[in-house]
Short mmCIF file of C-alpha atoms in Angstrom, two decimals:
data_model
loop_
_atom_site.label_atom_id
_atom_site.label_comp_id
_atom_site.label_asym_id
_atom_site.label_seq_id
_atom_site.Cartn_x
_atom_site.Cartn_y
_atom_site.Cartn_z
CA UNK T 1 0.00 0.00 0.00
CA UNK T 2 2.86 2.38 0.80
CA UNK T 3 4.11 2.19 -2.80
CA UNK T 4 0.64 2.95 -4.16
CA UNK T 5 0.19 5.91 -1.79
CA UNK T 6 3.64 7.23 -2.72
CA UNK T 7 2.81 7.05 -6.43
CA UNK T 8 -0.52 8.82 -5.99
CA UNK T 9 1.00 11.56 -3.83
CA UNK T 10 3.64 12.19 -6.51
CA UNK T 11 0.96 12.37 -9.21
CA UNK T 12 -1.14 14.82 -7.19
CA UNK T 13 1.92 16.89 -6.31
CA UNK T 14 3.05 17.15 -9.94
CA UNK T 15 -0.47 18.04 -11.07
CA UNK T 16 -0.75 20.78 -8.45
CA UNK T 17 2.61 22.24 -9.46
CA UNK T 18 1.49 22.37 -13.09
CA UNK T 19 -1.83 23.90 -12.06
CA UNK T 20 0.04 26.49 -9.99
CA UNK T 21 2.05 27.46 -13.06
CA UNK T 22 -1.16 27.92 -15.07
CA UNK T 23 -2.40 30.39 -12.45
CA UNK T 24 0.91 32.20 -11.95
CA UNK T 25 -0.32 35.18 -14.01
CA UNK T 26 -3.97 36.17 -13.30
CA UNK T 27 -4.04 38.37 -16.42
CA UNK T 28 -4.00 35.24 -18.57
CA UNK T 29 -6.84 33.54 -16.67
CA UNK T 30 -10.42 33.99 -17.93
CA UNK T 31 -13.20 33.18 -15.48
CA UNK T 32 -15.50 31.60 -18.04
CA UNK T 33 -12.72 29.24 -19.13
CA UNK T 34 -11.77 27.91 -15.69
CA UNK T 35 -14.84 28.30 -13.43
CA UNK T 36 -16.21 24.82 -14.10
CA UNK T 37 -12.83 23.18 -13.61
CA UNK T 38 -12.21 25.04 -10.34
CA UNK T 39 -15.60 23.94 -9.02
CA UNK T 40 -14.67 20.37 -9.91
CA UNK T 41 -11.29 20.77 -8.18
CA UNK T 42 -12.96 22.02 -5.00
CA UNK T 43 -15.27 18.99 -5.02
CA UNK T 44 -12.27 16.69 -5.44
CA UNK T 45 -10.57 18.31 -2.46
CA UNK T 46 -13.48 17.37 -0.23
CA UNK T 47 -11.92 13.91 -0.32
CA UNK T 48 -8.82 15.41 1.30
CA UNK T 49 -10.85 16.00 4.48
CA UNK T 50 -11.71 12.28 4.57
CA UNK T 51 -8.07 11.31 4.01
CA UNK T 52 -6.96 13.74 6.73
CA UNK T 53 -9.41 12.24 9.22
CA UNK T 54 -8.28 8.69 8.44
CA UNK T 55 -4.60 9.60 8.74
CA UNK T 56 -5.23 11.43 12.03
CA UNK T 57 -7.00 8.35 13.39
CA UNK T 58 -4.01 6.20 12.37
CA UNK T 59 -1.67 8.70 14.08
CA UNK T 60 -3.65 8.37 17.30
CA UNK T 61 -3.95 4.60 17.05
CA UNK T 62 -0.23 4.07 16.34
CA UNK T 63 1.03 6.72 18.82
CA UNK T 64 2.62 9.01 16.24
CA UNK T 65 3.65 11.41 18.99
CA UNK T 66 6.62 9.16 19.71
CA UNK T 67 8.08 10.10 16.31
CA UNK T 68 8.64 13.65 17.56
CA UNK T 69 9.47 12.83 21.17
CA UNK T 70 5.98 13.59 22.47
CA UNK T 71 3.17 11.70 24.14
CA UNK T 72 0.24 12.74 21.96
CA UNK T 73 -0.46 12.54 18.22
CA UNK T 74 -1.33 16.24 17.91
CA UNK T 75 2.37 17.03 18.45
CA UNK T 76 3.26 14.97 15.37
CA UNK T 77 0.58 16.67 13.26
CA UNK T 78 1.79 20.09 14.35
CA UNK T 79 5.53 19.42 13.98
CA UNK T 80 5.64 17.29 10.83
CA UNK T 81 2.58 18.55 8.94
CA UNK T 82 2.80 22.15 10.12
CA UNK T 83 -0.79 22.23 11.38
CA UNK T 84 -2.09 24.70 13.92
CA UNK T 85 -3.20 23.24 17.27
CA UNK T 86 -6.82 23.86 16.29
CA UNK T 87 -6.53 22.10 12.93
CA UNK T 88 -4.71 19.15 14.51
CA UNK T 89 -7.50 18.82 17.07
CA UNK T 90 -10.18 19.03 14.35
CA UNK T 91 -8.60 16.26 12.29
CA UNK T 92 -8.18 13.97 15.29
CA UNK T 93 -11.79 14.58 16.34
CA UNK T 94 -13.08 13.87 12.81
CA UNK T 95 -11.03 10.69 12.75
CA UNK T 96 -12.64 9.47 15.98
CA UNK T 97 -16.13 10.23 14.69
CA UNK T 98 -15.55 8.32 11.46
CA UNK T 99 -13.34 5.40 12.52
CA UNK T 100 -13.22 4.91 16.30
CA UNK T 101 -15.89 2.72 17.96
CA UNK T 102 -19.00 4.90 18.45
CA UNK T 103 -19.45 6.10 22.05
CA UNK T 104 -21.85 4.03 24.11
CA UNK T 105 -24.68 5.68 26.04
CA UNK T 106 -24.09 6.42 29.71
CA UNK T 107 -25.85 3.90 31.90
CA UNK T 108 -28.32 5.64 34.16
CA UNK T 109 -29.43 2.65 36.17
CA UNK T 110 -27.84 0.64 38.92
CA UNK T 111 -25.93 -2.54 38.31
CA UNK T 112 -28.21 -5.59 38.31
CA UNK T 113 -27.97 -7.82 41.33
CA UNK T 114 -26.14 -11.12 41.05
CA UNK T 115 -28.59 -13.61 39.54
CA UNK T 116 -26.23 -16.57 39.21
CA UNK T 117 -28.43 -18.63 41.51
CA UNK T 118 -31.73 -17.79 39.83
CA UNK T 119 -33.76 -20.04 37.60
CA UNK T 120 -32.65 -19.62 34.00
CA UNK T 121 -36.28 -19.85 32.95
CA UNK T 122 -37.51 -17.17 35.37
CA UNK T 123 -39.02 -13.89 34.17
CA UNK T 124 -36.04 -11.89 35.44
CA UNK T 125 -33.71 -13.88 33.18
CA UNK T 126 -35.96 -13.03 30.25
CA UNK T 127 -35.77 -9.34 31.09
CA UNK T 128 -31.99 -9.53 31.17
CA UNK T 129 -31.93 -11.26 27.78
CA UNK T 130 -34.22 -8.55 26.36
CA UNK T 131 -31.99 -5.84 27.78
CA UNK T 132 -28.91 -7.46 26.29
CA UNK T 133 -30.62 -7.78 22.90
CA UNK T 134 -31.66 -4.12 23.00
CA UNK T 135 -28.11 -3.15 23.81
CA UNK T 136 -26.81 -5.17 20.86
CA UNK T 137 -29.42 -3.63 18.54
CA UNK T 138 -28.47 -0.12 19.67
CA UNK T 139 -24.81 -0.90 19.14
CA UNK T 140 -25.54 -2.19 15.64
CA UNK T 141 -27.52 0.97 14.85
CA UNK T 142 -24.62 3.15 15.95
CA UNK T 143 -22.22 1.11 13.84
CA UNK T 144 -24.44 1.44 10.75
CA UNK T 145 -24.82 5.17 11.36
CA UNK T 146 -21.04 5.53 11.48
CA UNK T 147 -20.66 3.56 8.24
CA UNK T 148 -23.20 5.88 6.61
CA UNK T 149 -21.24 8.91 7.82
CA UNK T 150 -18.03 7.41 6.49
CA UNK T 151 -19.61 6.77 3.09
CA UNK T 152 -20.70 10.39 2.76
CA UNK T 153 -17.59 11.98 4.27
CA UNK T 154 -15.62 12.01 1.01
CA UNK T 155 -18.15 14.45 -0.47
CA UNK T 156 -18.33 16.83 2.52
CA UNK T 157 -15.84 19.66 2.95
CA UNK T 158 -13.57 19.90 5.97
CA UNK T 159 -15.29 23.15 6.95
CA UNK T 160 -18.71 21.51 7.14
CA UNK T 161 -17.34 18.46 8.94
CA UNK T 162 -15.77 20.74 11.54
CA UNK T 163 -19.07 22.57 11.99
CA UNK T 164 -20.79 19.24 12.64
CA UNK T 165 -18.09 18.12 15.05
CA UNK T 166 -18.13 21.36 17.07
CA UNK T 167 -21.89 21.16 17.55
CA UNK T 168 -21.66 17.47 18.48
CA UNK T 169 -19.13 18.36 21.16
CA UNK T 170 -21.97 20.18 22.94
CA UNK T 171 -23.75 16.90 23.60
CA UNK T 172 -24.08 16.20 27.28
CA UNK T 173 -22.30 13.16 28.63
CA UNK T 174 -25.67 11.51 29.18
CA UNK T 175 -26.56 12.01 25.50
CA UNK T 176 -23.31 10.80 23.96
CA UNK T 177 -24.96 7.62 22.70
CA UNK T 178 -26.82 9.85 20.21
CA UNK T 179 -23.61 11.15 18.64
CA UNK T 180 -23.32 8.58 15.83
CA UNK T 181 -26.99 9.01 14.85
CA UNK T 182 -26.83 12.81 14.78
CA UNK T 183 -23.51 12.70 12.94
CA UNK T 184 -25.00 10.50 10.22
CA UNK T 185 -28.05 12.75 9.84
CA UNK T 186 -25.84 15.83 9.64
CA UNK T 187 -23.57 14.29 7.00
CA UNK T 188 -26.65 13.39 4.99
CA UNK T 189 -27.84 17.01 5.08
CA UNK T 190 -24.41 18.56 4.49
CA UNK T 191 -24.60 18.55 0.68
CA UNK T 192 -27.91 20.44 0.55
CA UNK T 193 -27.36 23.01 3.31
CA UNK T 194 -24.89 25.87 3.44
CA UNK T 195 -22.52 26.16 6.39
CA UNK T 196 -24.74 28.46 8.44
CA UNK T 197 -27.90 26.41 7.91
CA UNK T 198 -26.03 23.18 8.65
CA UNK T 199 -24.88 24.60 11.98
CA UNK T 200 -28.48 25.46 12.92
CA UNK T 201 -29.65 21.98 11.86
CA UNK T 202 -27.06 20.10 13.93
CA UNK T 203 -27.51 22.44 16.89
CA UNK T 204 -31.24 21.70 16.94
CA UNK T 205 -30.63 17.93 16.95
CA UNK T 206 -28.07 18.28 19.74
CA UNK T 207 -30.40 20.41 21.86
CA UNK T 208 -33.23 17.91 21.38
CA UNK T 209 -30.97 15.04 22.48
CA UNK T 210 -29.76 17.01 25.49
CA UNK T 211 -33.30 17.83 26.58
CA UNK T 212 -34.31 14.19 26.26
CA UNK T 213 -31.45 12.88 28.39
CA UNK T 214 -30.51 15.65 30.82
CA UNK T 215 -33.61 15.86 33.06
CA UNK T 216 -33.66 12.16 33.94
CA UNK T 217 -30.00 11.24 33.91
CA UNK T 218 -27.87 14.26 34.70
CA UNK T 219 -29.08 17.12 36.88
CA UNK T 220 -25.60 18.67 36.62
CA UNK T 221 -25.62 18.78 32.81
CA UNK T 222 -25.11 22.53 32.62
CA UNK T 223 -22.28 22.39 35.14
CA UNK T 224 -20.37 19.98 32.89
CA UNK T 225 -20.34 22.58 30.10
CA UNK T 226 -19.01 25.45 32.21
CA UNK T 227 -15.95 27.25 30.92
CA UNK T 228 -14.14 30.50 30.25
CA UNK T 229 -12.26 31.46 27.09
CA UNK T 230 -9.96 34.48 26.83
CA UNK T 231 -9.24 35.80 23.34
CA UNK T 232 -6.38 37.82 21.89
CA UNK T 233 -5.87 41.56 22.01
CA UNK T 234 -7.80 43.30 19.23
CA UNK T 235 -6.67 46.41 17.30
CA UNK T 236 -8.68 48.69 19.60
CA UNK T 237 -6.91 47.27 22.66
CA UNK T 238 -9.85 45.21 23.91
CA UNK T 239 -10.00 41.46 24.55
CA UNK T 240 -13.12 39.30 24.29
CA UNK T 241 -13.78 36.99 27.25
CA UNK T 242 -16.55 34.39 26.96
CA UNK T 243 -18.13 32.77 30.02
CA UNK T 244 -20.38 29.72 29.94
CA UNK T 245 -21.98 29.34 33.36
CA UNK T 246 -24.77 27.49 35.09
CA UNK T 247 -27.96 29.43 35.70
CA UNK T 248 -27.15 29.64 39.39
CA UNK T 249 -23.67 31.03 38.83
CA UNK T 250 -25.03 33.46 36.25
CA UNK T 251 -27.52 34.67 38.85
CA UNK T 252 -24.68 35.19 41.34
CA UNK T 253 -22.57 37.09 38.80
CA UNK T 254 -25.54 39.26 37.86
CA UNK T 255 -26.42 39.96 41.49
CA UNK T 256 -22.91 41.23 42.23
CA UNK T 257 -22.46 43.10 38.94
CA UNK T 258 -25.87 44.76 39.30
CA UNK T 259 -24.56 46.47 42.42
CA UNK T 260 -22.38 48.54 40.13
CA UNK T 261 -25.34 50.00 38.21
CA UNK T 262 -25.79 52.82 40.70
CA UNK T 263 -24.43 56.20 39.51
CA UNK T 264 -20.83 56.88 40.56
CA UNK T 265 -20.29 53.31 41.76
CA UNK T 266 -16.56 52.44 41.68
CA UNK T 267 -15.62 56.05 40.95
CA UNK T 268 -15.30 59.36 42.76
CA UNK T 269 -18.62 60.84 43.94
CA UNK T 270 -17.48 64.24 42.64
CA UNK T 271 -17.26 63.05 39.02
CA UNK T 272 -20.13 63.08 36.54
CA UNK T 273 -21.00 59.51 35.58
CA UNK T 274 -21.45 59.14 31.81
CA UNK T 275 -20.95 55.37 31.73
CA UNK T 276 -23.42 53.03 30.06
CA UNK T 277 -25.04 50.25 32.15
CA UNK T 278 -22.74 47.72 30.45
CA UNK T 279 -19.68 49.76 31.39
CA UNK T 280 -20.86 50.10 34.98
CA UNK T 281 -21.34 46.33 35.22
CA UNK T 282 -17.85 45.80 33.82
CA UNK T 283 -16.29 48.19 36.33
CA UNK T 284 -18.08 46.40 39.16
CA UNK T 285 -16.98 43.02 37.82
CA UNK T 286 -13.36 44.21 37.63
CA UNK T 287 -13.47 45.69 41.12
CA UNK T 288 -14.30 42.20 42.42
CA UNK T 289 -11.09 40.90 40.80
CA UNK T 290 -9.13 43.79 42.31
CA UNK T 291 -10.46 42.88 45.74
CA UNK T 292 -9.46 39.24 45.21
CA UNK T 293 -6.01 40.32 44.02
CA UNK T 294 -5.57 42.47 47.11
CA UNK T 295 -6.56 39.58 49.37
CA UNK T 296 -4.15 37.23 47.57
CA UNK T 297 -1.26 39.60 48.21
CA UNK T 298 -1.66 38.96 51.92
CA UNK T 299 -1.86 35.18 51.45
CA UNK T 300 0.67 34.38 48.71
CA UNK T 301 2.67 37.54 48.16
CA UNK T 302 1.23 38.17 44.71
CA UNK T 303 2.33 35.00 42.89
CA UNK T 304 -0.63 35.30 40.52
CA UNK T 305 0.10 38.94 39.58
CA UNK T 306 0.62 40.43 36.14
CA UNK T 307 4.32 40.70 35.25
CA UNK T 308 5.64 43.18 32.66
CA UNK T 309 9.33 42.74 31.71
CA UNK T 310 11.02 45.81 30.17
CA UNK T 311 14.30 47.68 29.85
CA UNK T 312 15.07 51.39 30.18
CA UNK T 313 15.42 51.46 26.39
CA UNK T 314 11.89 50.09 26.11
CA UNK T 315 10.63 52.93 28.28
CA UNK T 316 12.69 55.56 26.45
CA UNK T 317 11.33 54.46 23.07
CA UNK T 318 7.74 54.01 24.26
CA UNK T 319 4.78 56.09 23.14
CA UNK T 320 1.02 55.76 23.47
CA UNK T 321 0.96 52.89 20.94
CA UNK T 322 3.81 50.83 22.43
CA UNK T 323 2.79 47.47 23.85
CA UNK T 324 4.60 45.29 26.37
CA UNK T 325 4.28 41.52 26.64
CA UNK T 326 3.10 40.12 29.97
CA UNK T 327 3.47 36.73 31.59
CA UNK T 328 -0.14 35.97 30.55
CA UNK T 329 0.59 36.23 26.81
CA UNK T 330 -1.60 39.36 26.52
CA UNK T 331 0.13 42.56 25.42
CA UNK T 332 -0.64 45.78 27.31
CA UNK T 333 0.04 49.42 26.48
CA UNK T 334 1.08 52.28 28.76
CA UNK T 335 -2.53 53.13 29.54
CA UNK T 336 -3.13 49.54 30.66
CA UNK T 337 -0.10 49.85 32.93
CA UNK T 338 -1.68 52.86 34.61
CA UNK T 339 -5.03 51.08 35.00
CA UNK T 340 -3.23 48.13 36.59
CA UNK T 341 -1.66 50.45 39.15
CA UNK T 342 1.89 50.31 37.79
CA UNK T 343 2.13 54.10 37.74
CA UNK T 344 3.14 54.05 41.40
CA UNK T 345 -0.32 54.71 42.79
CA UNK T 346 -1.76 52.56 45.53
CA UNK T 347 -3.83 49.62 44.43
CA UNK T 348 -3.45 46.04 43.26
CA UNK T 349 0.14 44.84 43.36
CA UNK T 350 1.50 43.82 39.98
CA UNK T 351 5.13 43.77 38.91
CA UNK T 352 7.49 45.49 36.51
CA UNK T 353 10.68 43.48 36.10
CA UNK T 354 13.55 45.69 34.89
CA UNK T 355 16.17 44.04 32.67
CA UNK T 356 19.54 45.46 31.71
CA UNK T 357 19.30 46.94 28.20
CA UNK T 358 22.41 45.09 26.99
CA UNK T 359 22.92 41.91 28.99
CA UNK T 360 19.30 41.17 29.85
CA UNK T 361 20.22 40.57 33.49
CA UNK T 362 17.30 41.26 35.87
CA UNK T 363 18.20 44.44 37.75
CA UNK T 364 15.26 45.45 39.88
CA UNK T 365 11.59 44.82 40.42
CA UNK T 366 8.81 47.15 41.40
CA UNK T 367 6.32 46.17 44.08
CA UNK T 368 8.08 42.94 45.06
CA UNK T 369 7.14 41.31 48.36
CA UNK T 370 9.67 38.51 48.84
CA UNK T 371 12.87 37.23 47.28
CA UNK T 372 11.34 33.85 46.37
CA UNK T 373 8.52 35.52 44.47
CA UNK T 374 11.02 37.81 42.76
CA UNK T 375 13.06 34.80 41.64
CA UNK T 376 10.03 33.07 40.17
CA UNK T 377 8.87 36.20 38.38
CA UNK T 378 12.35 36.80 36.98
CA UNK T 379 12.41 33.30 35.55
CA UNK T 380 8.98 33.58 33.98
CA UNK T 381 9.20 37.13 32.68
CA UNK T 382 12.64 36.78 31.11
CA UNK T 383 11.63 33.68 29.17
CA UNK T 384 8.48 35.14 27.62
CA UNK T 385 6.72 31.86 26.76
CA UNK T 386 7.19 28.10 27.17
CA UNK T 387 10.85 27.25 26.44
CA UNK T 388 10.04 24.29 24.15
CA UNK T 389 10.94 24.89 20.51
CA UNK T 390 8.10 26.57 18.61
CA UNK T 391 5.70 26.83 21.57
CA UNK T 392 3.77 30.05 22.19
CA UNK T 393 2.00 29.14 25.45
CA UNK T 394 2.21 32.13 27.83
CA UNK T 395 4.16 31.53 30.99
CA UNK T 396 1.13 32.07 33.21
CA UNK T 397 0.01 28.69 31.80
CA UNK T 398 3.40 27.02 32.35
CA UNK T 399 4.84 24.84 35.09
CA UNK T 400 8.28 25.32 36.59
CA UNK T 401 10.64 22.62 35.32
CA UNK T 402 13.96 21.59 36.86
CA UNK T 403 16.39 21.13 33.96
CA UNK T 404 18.33 18.64 36.07
CA UNK T 405 15.59 16.84 37.98
CA UNK T 406 15.42 17.73 41.65
CA UNK T 407 15.40 14.03 42.59
CA UNK T 408 18.71 13.70 40.69
CA UNK T 409 20.34 16.51 42.62
CA UNK T 410 19.20 19.45 40.52
CA UNK T 411 19.19 22.79 42.31
CA UNK T 412 16.44 25.40 42.45
CA UNK T 413 18.66 28.14 41.01
CA UNK T 414 17.54 30.23 38.04
CA UNK T 415 20.09 28.47 35.82
CA UNK T 416 18.39 25.12 36.52
CA UNK T 417 14.81 26.32 36.09
CA UNK T 418 12.70 26.97 33.04
CA UNK T 419 9.01 27.21 32.23
CA UNK T 420 7.25 24.50 30.21
CA UNK T 421 3.58 24.25 29.33
CA UNK T 422 1.78 21.14 30.56
CA UNK T 423 1.95 19.40 27.17
CA UNK T 424 5.69 19.89 26.71
CA UNK T 425 6.45 19.22 30.36
CA UNK T 426 5.15 15.69 29.71
CA UNK T 427 7.38 15.46 26.63
CA UNK T 428 10.58 16.10 28.61
CA UNK T 429 12.78 13.09 29.35
CA UNK T 430 14.16 13.54 32.88
CA UNK T 431 16.59 10.66 32.27
CA UNK T 432 18.17 12.79 29.50
CA UNK T 433 19.10 9.65 27.54
CA UNK T 434 16.90 10.04 24.44
CA UNK T 435 14.78 7.01 25.32
CA UNK T 436 11.34 6.71 23.70
CA UNK T 437 12.33 9.40 21.22
CA UNK T 438 11.95 12.12 23.86
CA UNK T 439 14.30 15.06 24.21
CA UNK T 440 15.20 17.11 27.27
CA UNK T 441 15.76 20.73 28.25
CA UNK T 442 19.32 22.01 28.68
CA UNK T 443 20.79 25.27 29.96
CA UNK T 444 23.28 27.14 27.75
CA UNK T 445 25.64 29.16 29.96
CA UNK T 446 26.84 31.12 26.94
CA UNK T 447 23.48 32.76 26.35
CA UNK T 448 21.76 32.21 29.68
CA UNK T 449 18.87 30.51 27.87
CA UNK T 450 17.26 27.10 28.20
CA UNK T 451 16.66 25.11 25.04
CA UNK T 452 15.62 21.70 23.73
CA UNK T 453 18.05 18.87 23.01
CA UNK T 454 16.26 16.36 20.80
CA UNK T 455 16.70 12.62 21.08
CA UNK T 456 19.87 11.53 19.29
CA UNK T 457 21.29 15.06 19.16
CA UNK T 458 23.60 17.20 21.31
CA UNK T 459 22.63 20.55 19.79
CA UNK T 460 20.51 22.94 21.88
CA UNK T 461 17.52 24.36 19.98
CA UNK T 462 16.12 27.59 21.35
CA UNK T 463 12.50 28.61 20.99
CA UNK T 464 12.31 30.77 17.87
CA UNK T 465 8.60 31.55 18.14
CA UNK T 466 7.79 35.24 17.79
CA UNK T 467 6.70 35.78 21.44
CA UNK T 468 9.94 34.16 22.64
CA UNK T 469 12.14 36.15 20.28
CA UNK T 470 10.43 39.36 21.37
CA UNK T 471 10.76 38.85 25.11
CA UNK T 472 12.47 41.73 26.88
CA UNK T 473 15.72 39.81 27.27
CA UNK T 474 15.86 38.82 23.61
CA UNK T 475 15.13 42.39 22.53
CA UNK T 476 18.02 43.55 24.71
CA UNK T 477 20.28 40.87 23.24
CA UNK T 478 19.27 41.91 19.74
CA UNK T 479 20.22 45.52 20.40
CA UNK T 480 23.57 44.31 21.73
CA UNK T 481 24.24 42.33 18.56
CA UNK T 482 22.98 38.88 19.44
CA UNK T 483 22.94 36.66 22.51
CA UNK T 484 26.08 36.85 24.56
CA UNK T 485 27.32 35.50 27.91
CA UNK T 486 25.76 37.10 30.93
CA UNK T 487 29.22 37.84 32.34
CA UNK T 488 30.48 39.54 29.17
CA UNK T 489 31.65 43.13 29.26
CA UNK T 490 29.14 45.80 28.28
CA UNK T 491 29.41 47.14 24.76
CA UNK T 492 28.30 50.65 25.55
CA UNK T 493 27.93 53.16 28.33
CA UNK T 494 27.44 52.63 32.00
CA UNK T 495 25.06 50.03 33.45
CA UNK T 496 21.38 50.93 33.49
CA UNK T 497 20.19 52.55 36.67
CA UNK T 498 17.58 50.75 38.73
CA UNK T 499 13.94 51.71 38.23
CA UNK T 500 13.16 50.38 41.70
CA UNK T 501 16.23 50.89 43.91
CA UNK T 502 16.09 49.00 47.18
CA UNK T 503 16.09 51.32 50.17
CA UNK T 504 18.79 50.26 52.67
CA UNK T 505 17.38 49.02 55.95
CA UNK T 506 17.89 51.11 59.00
CA UNK T 507 19.58 49.62 62.05
CA UNK T 508 16.19 49.32 63.71
CA UNK T 509 14.73 47.42 60.74
CA UNK T 510 17.75 45.09 60.62
CA UNK T 511 17.36 44.29 64.29
CA UNK T 512 13.70 43.47 63.70
CA UNK T 513 14.68 41.01 60.97
CA UNK T 514 17.21 39.39 63.28
CA UNK T 515 14.63 39.05 66.03
CA UNK T 516 12.11 37.47 63.59
CA UNK T 517 14.69 34.91 62.50
#
C-alpha cells in the first residue's frame, strides 16, 4: 500500500505544481474558461478531508507522537505537517467520529444484582436477555450510522465536517450515545445546506438530544459545560472573554455586577458619571477581581500577579501605541499599565521586572514582596513563553521545570529552572538519555537561555517563536548584537540605573529582621 500511496502523492503533487504554473499570471486567466474546472477541483478536495481524518485516526492509534518525542499525536501533526493546534484537534476529532468505535450511552441505572443462583427460565432472566438484545441492537444501529457517515464523508468539505463536530461536542455526557446518529443525519444534510444552515440543523438535533437525556440522567448537565475562554488583544486594545456558566452562577454574577449600576459606583462621587449600564457592570466586575487580588497579596505575596518585563530602552522608546508583553501572553500598552496600578499609585500589586538593556540581566523589580517571588517572576518574565521549541503558550500557563531533575540533585537556582507548558512538560525526558524518542531541556551558559536537546542530538535548539524572540531579554540581546554570555563586558555606556532601587534598611529594621529569624 505504501508504494501505491507514494505514487498517488507524486501524481497529485506534480499536477498541483502544473496547475500552480497555469495560475501564476492572473491576467492570462479567464473566469469563463476555468470556473467549471475550479468547481470540480474544489469537489475533489473534499476527499482530502476524509483522508486527513483517516490519517489522524491512524496517528492516534499508532502513537505518532513518539516520532517527535511527544506523548500525543497532535504534536506529530503540528511538527511534521505544520498544522495549527486547532486544525490538529479538528482532524483527530473527525477521525474518531468516522473510525473509532461509536461512544456508548451512559448507563443511568444501577448494576443488576447477582442472579447466578436464579432459575434460568424465570421472568427476570428473560428481562436480562431482552436488555442485552436491546443493547446489541443499539450498538448495531450506531455502527451502521457511522458507516453511513463514512460513506458520505468524502463528499463533505472539511469546513462543514468541523461545523458538525463542534456542535456534536456540545452533547451532554448523558446524551453521547446519540452522537453517531446525529452525525449520520448531519452528513446526509451537508450537501444540501450551506454552512450556516447546517450549523443550525445540527444544533437543533443536539439540543433535542440534550433535553431528552438531561432531566432524567444528569441534573448537573449545565455544570459539565461550564468554561471561560480568553481571546487575543484586538486592534482597539480590547480582549473578548466568553463565560459559559450554570444558571445559578449566572444569577450570582448578575447579582454582584448589578450592584455597580448605581451612579458613581466604583468612581469618585465628585465626578459626573457618563458610563453606560454595560460599562458600569464591567467596572463592578473588575473591582471584584481587584479585591481578590488584594486579598491574595496577603496570602501568597502576589504570585498570581501580572508581570511586565522591560528595559530602560523600552521605556525611552515608548509612546502611546507601544505594547509590552506580559506573563499571561496578553500585550498591554502604557494606559493599561496605569489602570493596573503600575504608575506608582496605591492599588493592586502587579510587577514590573527591569532588565539590563544590553545583557538582559534582571536588575530590579517594582512592588516585590519577597525574594522567592522575585526569583520566580524573573524566571517567567525573562523567558516570555514556554521554552520548548516553537511553543507560544504564555508563561502564566506554564509549570516550573527543573532542567536537572530535583530528585537527581538538581538545584532550584535560576540556571536550573525553566518554564514549560503542561503538554511539553510531559514530553521532557528527565533521564536525558533520548529514550522513547523524547528530548530534554538544557541550559546554555553562553546565552543564559534554556533550550531543547532532541533525542539523538547534542545541539541545543532555542524557541524561535515570535513571542519568545520578542521577550524583553531577547530584545536587549538583539540591540547588543545577538545573545552573549551574561558575564560579558558591556558594549556601551554605564550600566542601566535601577527603576526600583532597594532602600537600605535602618539599624532598627535590621534588628527586627534578626529578632524574627
